[in-house]
Amino acid sequence: MRIGILTGGGDCPGLNAVIRACVRCGTTVHRDEFIGYRHGWKGLIEGESVVLDQATTRGLLTMGGTMLGTSRTNPFSTAQGSDALRATLQRDAIDALVVIGGEDTLGVAARLADDGVRVVGVPKTIDNDLDGTDFTFGFHTAVQTATDAIDRLHTTAESHDRVMVVEVMGRHAGWIAVYSAMAGGADIVLVPEEPFDIRAVAQMIEHRHASGARYSIVVVAEGAASIATADDLVVQSDAIDGFGHIHLGGVGAAVARDLERLTGFETRVTVLGHLLRGGTPTAYDRVLATRFGIAAIDALHAGETSVMVALHGTNIVRIPIGEAVAALKTVEASLLRDVRMFAPLVS
Ligand code: F6P
């Protein structure tokens, strides 16, 4: 089989490990040939590709980023995009595609599958908001990086008796915020799932400090919104990407400014941002990415199309891609309750 591979959307630790596992499994078990398309769907539209074999994918397991490059190009945003993509598939005699991406990239994959292109998806995003899988690869690494940062902020916050606000990624869902807040022993966590009342947050901090605490750590997901702004998100710019997403960022600074004003406590903000997407994957993500890559090739050779490999418990299963992209997976109320067990918000 001649298999095309691409990585789309934001990069994520573990992308290279998936590519390596696909190529290793496909070439040794099935004698497959692989073409890697550069920069997501853009590479298919523009016909930019590289040959992937055991030599070109050696040493990838521990490397962050993606050797193929990535982009947020949407081939369906122009009339010519999907025609050009199909022409490339035909020129390169591609039998099937392994598409490694989040909801946007896999949404395109599902559309192509409906039109007869043979496709298997691999769930990727540090945000962990893709439905149908217990975890996406990359999430665990992002949580570890955020937790390490929060651990460090504890000591400087304590030295200065400060409130520290930590902004983490999480456009639609607060998975990174909740997991890193719980792992890092943060005092307050603000997530996109629930608009926050900054006065309640300020009261909570005042209450903590009146009861003996000398400092507080507040973790805020970039997609969290204040009730005062009627769900308006804080953005970096009005630029929209190919899938209609705006460039978020800045809610941490707004929260820090308001908390200092309301409480009188000295407050600082740290924005972790793209740090969470960089660097080598954790052992957990290397294993998950490797298992996903092998499972994707197995799925193609089992005759599947339009499926996404997914983690259910400890098993890798196949689910329809359409199921995974139909709705976002947000943080459930019980987990929010657990993380707030240690610092309930006063309302
Ligand atoms: O990939 C998801 C994500 O990390 C979001 O959490 C974040 O809003 C977005 O990507 C940032 O994307 P960009 O790299 O385009 O700034």
XYZ file of C-alpha atoms in Angstrom, residues 148-307:
160
model
C 6.736 21.795 36.692
C 6.126 25.521 36.169
C 3.525 25.681 38.954
C 5.914 23.862 41.320
C 8.496 26.561 40.657
C 5.985 29.380 41.052
C 5.097 28.113 44.546
C 8.541 28.961 45.900
C 8.797 32.441 44.415
C 5.162 33.220 45.354
C 5.869 32.181 48.941
C 9.062 34.235 49.133
C 7.245 37.399 48.069
C 3.776 36.773 49.600
C 2.283 37.153 46.144
C -0.658 35.954 44.130
C 0.612 34.172 41.016
C -1.662 33.816 38.003
C -0.619 31.122 35.504
C -2.220 31.166 32.041
C -2.210 27.838 30.218
C -3.511 26.778 26.789
C -7.028 25.438 26.488
C -9.222 27.132 23.926
C -12.532 25.355 24.487
C -11.778 23.051 27.410
C -9.911 23.351 30.681
C -8.225 19.928 30.745
C -4.665 21.258 31.017
C -5.734 23.828 33.617
C -7.578 21.289 35.771
C -4.936 18.546 35.627
C -1.995 20.882 36.226
C -3.853 22.745 38.992
C -4.561 19.453 40.742
C -1.039 18.090 40.219
C 0.597 21.386 41.167
C -1.568 22.107 44.204
C -2.899 25.377 42.797
C -5.551 27.196 44.815
C -7.958 28.323 42.117
C -8.636 27.133 38.581
C -10.639 29.030 35.940
C -11.808 27.144 32.851
C -13.786 27.760 29.645
C -16.517 25.403 30.854
C -17.688 27.913 33.514
C -17.579 31.712 33.246
C -15.913 33.094 36.381
C -16.875 35.897 38.739
C -13.676 37.812 39.495
C -15.193 39.156 42.732
C -15.754 35.600 43.962
C -12.152 34.740 43.065
C -10.927 37.811 44.958
C -13.031 36.865 47.999
C -11.609 33.365 47.941
C -8.081 34.727 47.951
C -8.859 37.189 50.751
C -10.424 34.338 52.739
C -7.349 32.128 52.216
C -4.964 34.873 53.263
C -7.132 35.791 56.307
C -6.932 32.131 57.370
C -3.137 32.018 57.322
C -2.116 31.456 53.686
C 0.599 33.893 52.597
C 0.352 33.333 48.849
C -2.022 31.911 46.220
C -1.677 30.259 42.833
C -4.450 30.786 40.262
C -4.439 28.689 37.061
C -6.481 30.121 34.210
C -7.127 28.505 30.815
C -6.741 30.921 27.888
C -10.372 30.283 26.877
C -11.852 31.138 30.304
C -14.226 34.118 30.282
C -15.484 36.447 32.980
C -19.221 36.750 33.596
C -18.684 40.523 33.571
C -17.699 40.455 29.882
C -20.668 38.282 28.930
C -18.492 35.411 27.700
C -16.252 37.620 25.542
C -12.820 35.976 25.306
C -9.579 37.901 25.761
C -7.738 37.798 22.425
C -4.276 38.680 21.093
C -5.563 39.831 17.724
C -8.683 39.633 15.585
C -6.949 37.450 12.967
C -8.932 34.301 12.147
C -7.317 31.054 10.971
C -8.562 28.757 8.178
C -11.001 27.093 10.555
C -12.412 30.314 12.002
C -10.440 30.367 15.273
C -9.322 33.610 16.812
C -5.865 34.060 18.406
C -6.511 33.800 22.161
C -4.290 35.034 24.990
C -4.253 37.681 27.687
C -6.928 36.507 30.110
C -4.215 35.819 32.724
C -3.056 39.443 32.643
C -6.654 40.682 32.978
C -7.285 38.352 35.936
C -4.023 39.411 37.614
C -4.800 43.116 37.181
C -8.315 42.721 38.615
C -7.171 40.570 41.532
C -4.504 43.069 42.558
C -7.064 45.880 42.382
C -9.725 43.986 44.336
C -7.539 42.338 46.998
C -4.607 44.727 47.324
C -2.240 41.725 47.189
C 0.754 42.020 44.899
C -0.001 39.854 41.856
C 2.106 38.574 38.938
C 1.202 36.678 35.785
C 3.073 33.933 33.913
C 1.852 32.887 30.459
C 2.980 29.345 29.622
C 1.470 29.424 26.117
C 3.483 27.597 23.452
C 5.981 26.264 26.006
C 3.303 23.626 26.632
C 3.470 22.467 23.015
C 7.264 22.238 22.781
C 9.923 19.739 23.746
C 10.273 16.011 24.071
C 7.177 13.925 24.861
C 6.849 12.230 28.251
C 7.211 8.438 28.415
C 3.405 8.171 28.590
C 2.962 10.172 25.369
C 5.745 8.260 23.570
C 3.933 5.005 24.358
C 0.481 6.342 23.432
C 1.744 7.904 20.181
C 3.561 4.685 19.241
C 0.491 2.550 19.928
C -1.712 4.956 17.938
C 0.690 4.846 14.965
C 0.768 1.053 14.844
C -3.008 0.885 15.296
C -3.553 3.304 12.388
C -1.593 1.050 10.008
C -3.362 -2.043 11.354
C -6.711 -0.333 10.725
C -5.830 0.423 7.089
C -4.734 -3.156 6.485
C -7.934 -4.389 8.108
C -9.767 -2.531 5.315
C -11.052 0.309 7.504
C -11.671 3.864 6.371
C -13.069 6.955 8.076
C -12.091 5.637 11.501
